[in-house]
Amino acid sequence: MIAMHKSTADFRLLGYATAHPKPDRASNDWHTPARYIEAARGVMGSIDFDPYSSPLANETVKADRYFTKADNALHPQHWTARPCNVWCNPPYGRGVIDAAVARFLVELPRLSAAIVLTNNATETRWFQSMLRECPAVCFTDHRIAFVSPDNKAVSGNTRGQTFFYFGGNRGLFAEAFREFGRVLEVMP
């Protein structure tokens, strides 16, 4: 009699088995696809600063100035001394996103405009903090396939995403981001 062994593989993850090199799913190093960056640039006119980036990510973002992990954007230094437009795709890891959002909100009064991309986690304190401060938001109607450090789009997100807009041109934000999902004005 042949012994049958029950597989212990997590079948939800098998789609990732053929990816080479295998991306680190626990990593915070995921880059935003160009179409979202271009929409943000269209709304703000430019991207002057990206506080959570890398040289590879900045090839797409093309920010005038950016911080890498080594620069530590969570440090209580001022991000910028002058008003500027900020693109922000902070690390989403538990605990890190809280600190990243807190740092962003401290710096917000110095910014001209900003678009922040996060997971759609409406039940969290950090999400509610962002929602209280922004005049408009886009809830995506899909899950973004972020780009891994090896420059491959990787699907498999377990949540949708949200774009928070901080600036004075809600109409332009709505026009540029409605192709990605529902855009809502946030009432104070």
Short mmCIF file of C-alpha atoms in Angstrom, two decimals:
data_model
loop_
_atom_site.label_atom_id
_atom_site.label_comp_id
_atom_site.label_asym_id
_atom_site.label_seq_id
_atom_site.Cartn_x
_atom_site.Cartn_y
_atom_site.Cartn_z
CA MET A 1 0.00 0.00 0.00
CA ILE A 2 1.31 3.45 -0.95
CA ALA A 3 1.19 6.05 1.80
CA MET A 4 -0.53 9.27 0.75
CA HIS A 5 0.90 12.45 2.18
CA LYS A 6 -1.25 15.49 2.63
CA SER A 7 0.35 18.61 1.17
CA THR A 8 1.19 21.34 3.62
CA ALA A 9 1.64 23.94 0.86
CA ASP A 10 -0.37 27.12 1.15
CA PHE A 11 -2.17 27.03 -2.19
CA ARG A 12 -2.82 30.78 -2.06
CA LEU A 13 0.94 31.34 -2.39
CA LEU A 14 1.73 28.83 -5.12
CA GLY A 15 1.46 31.49 -7.81
CA TYR A 16 4.54 33.10 -6.35
CA ALA A 17 6.62 29.91 -6.54
CA THR A 18 7.71 30.50 -10.13
CA ALA A 19 8.78 34.12 -9.68
CA HIS A 20 12.53 34.50 -10.08
CA PRO A 21 14.18 35.92 -8.18
CA LYS A 22 11.59 35.38 -5.48
CA PRO A 23 10.60 38.76 -4.00
CA ASP A 24 10.52 39.19 -0.26
CA ARG A 25 6.81 39.54 0.48
CA ALA A 26 7.54 40.99 3.93
CA SER A 27 9.69 43.73 2.42
CA ASN A 28 8.69 47.37 2.49
CA ASP A 29 10.53 47.90 -0.80
CA TRP A 30 7.65 48.03 -3.28
CA HIS A 31 7.51 50.70 -5.96
CA THR A 32 4.50 52.43 -7.45
CA PRO A 33 3.72 51.77 -11.13
CA ALA A 34 4.36 54.73 -13.44
CA ARG A 35 0.72 55.43 -14.35
CA TYR A 36 -0.10 56.47 -10.78
CA ILE A 37 3.03 58.58 -10.50
CA GLU A 38 2.17 60.37 -13.75
CA ALA A 39 -1.36 61.08 -12.49
CA ALA A 40 0.11 62.56 -9.29
CA ARG A 41 2.56 64.67 -11.28
CA GLY A 42 -0.34 65.88 -13.46
CA VAL A 43 -2.27 67.03 -10.39
CA MET A 44 0.61 68.68 -8.55
CA GLY A 45 2.62 69.88 -11.56
CA SER A 46 5.83 68.36 -10.20
CA ILE A 47 7.12 65.98 -7.58
CA ASP A 48 9.71 67.83 -5.59
CA PHE A 49 10.21 65.34 -2.77
CA ASP A 50 9.65 61.63 -2.06
CA PRO A 51 10.46 60.74 1.55
CA TYR A 52 10.27 56.93 1.18
CA SER A 53 12.18 56.01 -1.93
CA SER A 54 15.27 54.49 -3.46
CA PRO A 55 17.42 55.24 -6.51
CA LEU A 56 15.48 52.57 -8.44
CA ALA A 57 12.06 53.91 -7.42
CA ASN A 58 13.15 57.45 -8.25
CA GLU A 59 13.79 56.42 -11.86
CA THR A 60 9.98 56.43 -12.11
CA VAL A 61 9.07 59.10 -9.55
CA LYS A 62 11.75 61.54 -10.75
CA ALA A 63 11.57 63.60 -7.55
CA ASP A 64 14.03 66.46 -7.29
CA ARG A 65 14.92 65.16 -3.83
CA TYR A 66 14.23 61.87 -2.10
CA PHE A 67 15.14 59.95 1.02
CA THR A 68 16.28 56.35 1.01
CA LYS A 69 16.05 53.88 3.88
CA ALA A 70 19.51 55.06 4.97
CA ASP A 71 18.27 58.67 5.22
CA ASN A 72 15.53 57.57 7.65
CA ALA A 73 12.51 59.72 6.82
CA LEU A 74 11.12 58.92 10.28
CA HIS A 75 13.88 60.94 11.96
CA PRO A 76 12.58 64.20 13.43
CA GLN A 77 14.47 66.29 10.90
CA HIS A 78 12.53 68.61 8.63
CA TRP A 79 11.81 67.04 5.30
CA THR A 80 12.02 70.35 3.52
CA ALA A 81 12.65 73.97 4.37
CA ARG A 82 10.50 75.32 1.56
CA PRO A 83 6.99 74.55 0.33
CA CYS A 84 7.05 71.67 -2.12
CA ASN A 85 4.96 68.95 -3.76
CA VAL A 86 5.34 65.55 -2.17
CA TRP A 87 4.71 62.04 -3.45
CA CYS A 88 4.56 59.57 -0.59
CA ASN A 89 4.25 55.78 -0.76
CA PRO A 90 5.31 54.98 2.81
CA PRO A 91 6.29 51.53 4.06
CA TYR A 92 3.14 49.62 5.01
CA GLY A 93 4.66 47.29 7.61
CA ARG A 94 2.91 47.05 10.96
CA GLY A 95 4.16 49.78 13.27
CA VAL A 96 6.16 51.48 10.51
CA ILE A 97 3.10 52.88 8.73
CA ASP A 98 1.96 54.48 12.01
CA ALA A 99 5.28 56.32 12.37
CA ALA A 100 5.39 57.23 8.65
CA VAL A 101 1.91 58.78 8.76
CA ALA A 102 2.69 60.62 11.99
CA ARG A 103 5.86 62.10 10.43
CA PHE A 104 3.94 63.08 7.28
CA LEU A 105 1.24 64.87 9.30
CA VAL A 106 3.89 66.79 11.27
CA GLU A 107 5.43 67.97 7.98
CA LEU A 108 2.10 68.67 6.23
CA PRO A 109 1.91 72.41 7.10
CA ARG A 110 5.19 72.97 5.20
CA LEU A 111 3.98 71.29 2.01
CA SER A 112 2.36 72.89 -1.04
CA ALA A 113 0.56 69.69 -2.05
CA ALA A 114 0.92 65.98 -1.49
CA ILE A 115 -0.47 62.66 -2.62
CA VAL A 116 -0.03 59.72 -0.27
CA LEU A 117 -0.64 56.14 -1.36
CA THR A 118 -1.49 53.58 1.32
CA ASN A 119 -3.36 50.36 1.75
CA ASN A 120 -7.07 50.79 2.35
CA ALA A 121 -7.17 50.21 6.10
CA THR A 122 -10.11 52.35 7.13
CA GLU A 123 -10.28 50.82 10.61
CA THR A 124 -6.81 51.96 11.68
CA ARG A 125 -5.91 55.10 13.62
CA TRP A 126 -3.30 56.17 11.08
CA PHE A 127 -5.83 55.93 8.23
CA GLN A 128 -8.41 57.94 10.15
CA SER A 129 -5.74 60.56 10.95
CA MET A 130 -4.98 60.98 7.26
CA LEU A 131 -8.67 61.09 6.36
CA ARG A 132 -9.31 63.89 8.88
CA GLU A 133 -6.65 66.08 7.23
CA CYS A 134 -7.16 65.52 3.50
CA PRO A 135 -9.73 67.34 1.34
CA ALA A 136 -10.13 64.45 -1.14
CA VAL A 137 -9.43 60.75 -1.40
CA CYS A 138 -9.49 58.06 -4.09
CA PHE A 139 -10.49 54.52 -3.10
CA THR A 140 -9.13 52.26 -5.85
CA ASP A 141 -11.51 49.87 -7.58
CA HIS A 142 -8.68 47.37 -7.92
CA ARG A 143 -5.58 46.17 -6.10
CA ILE A 144 -2.42 47.79 -7.37
CA ALA A 145 0.25 45.41 -8.66
CA PHE A 146 3.27 47.12 -7.12
CA VAL A 147 6.70 46.78 -8.69
CA SER A 148 9.25 44.61 -6.90
CA PRO A 149 12.93 45.58 -6.61
CA ASP A 150 13.65 43.32 -9.60
CA ASN A 151 11.31 45.56 -11.65
CA LYS A 152 8.43 43.10 -12.01
CA ALA A 153 4.77 43.93 -11.36
CA VAL A 154 3.63 41.60 -8.62
CA SER A 155 -0.03 41.03 -7.88
CA GLY A 156 -1.44 39.29 -4.85
CA ASN A 157 -2.26 42.20 -2.56
CA THR A 158 -4.82 41.34 0.07
CA ARG A 159 -6.23 44.90 0.19
CA GLY A 160 -7.17 47.70 -2.12
CA GLN A 161 -5.36 51.00 -1.94
CA THR A 162 -6.19 54.63 -1.19
CA PHE A 163 -4.74 57.84 -2.57
CA PHE A 164 -5.00 60.74 -0.11
CA TYR A 165 -4.85 64.19 -1.69
CA PHE A 166 -3.62 67.23 0.22
CA GLY A 167 -3.85 70.40 -1.81
CA GLY A 168 -6.09 73.08 -3.21
CA ASN A 169 -7.20 71.55 -6.51
CA ARG A 170 -9.71 68.80 -5.68
CA GLY A 171 -11.25 69.05 -9.16
CA LEU A 172 -7.98 68.26 -10.91
CA PHE A 173 -7.32 65.42 -8.46
CA ALA A 174 -10.79 63.97 -9.15
CA GLU A 175 -10.29 64.26 -12.91
CA ALA A 176 -6.86 62.57 -12.83
CA PHE A 177 -7.68 59.80 -10.34
CA ARG A 178 -11.24 58.78 -11.23
CA GLU A 179 -9.87 56.23 -13.69
CA PHE A 180 -8.42 54.36 -10.67
CA GLY A 181 -11.56 54.31 -8.52
CA ARG A 182 -14.06 56.39 -6.64
CA VAL A 183 -12.91 59.90 -5.70
CA LEU A 184 -14.63 61.50 -2.73
CA GLU A 185 -14.46 64.95 -1.20
CA VAL A 186 -13.79 64.70 2.53
CA MET A 187 -16.01 66.94 4.62
CA PRO A 188 -14.52 68.50 7.77
#
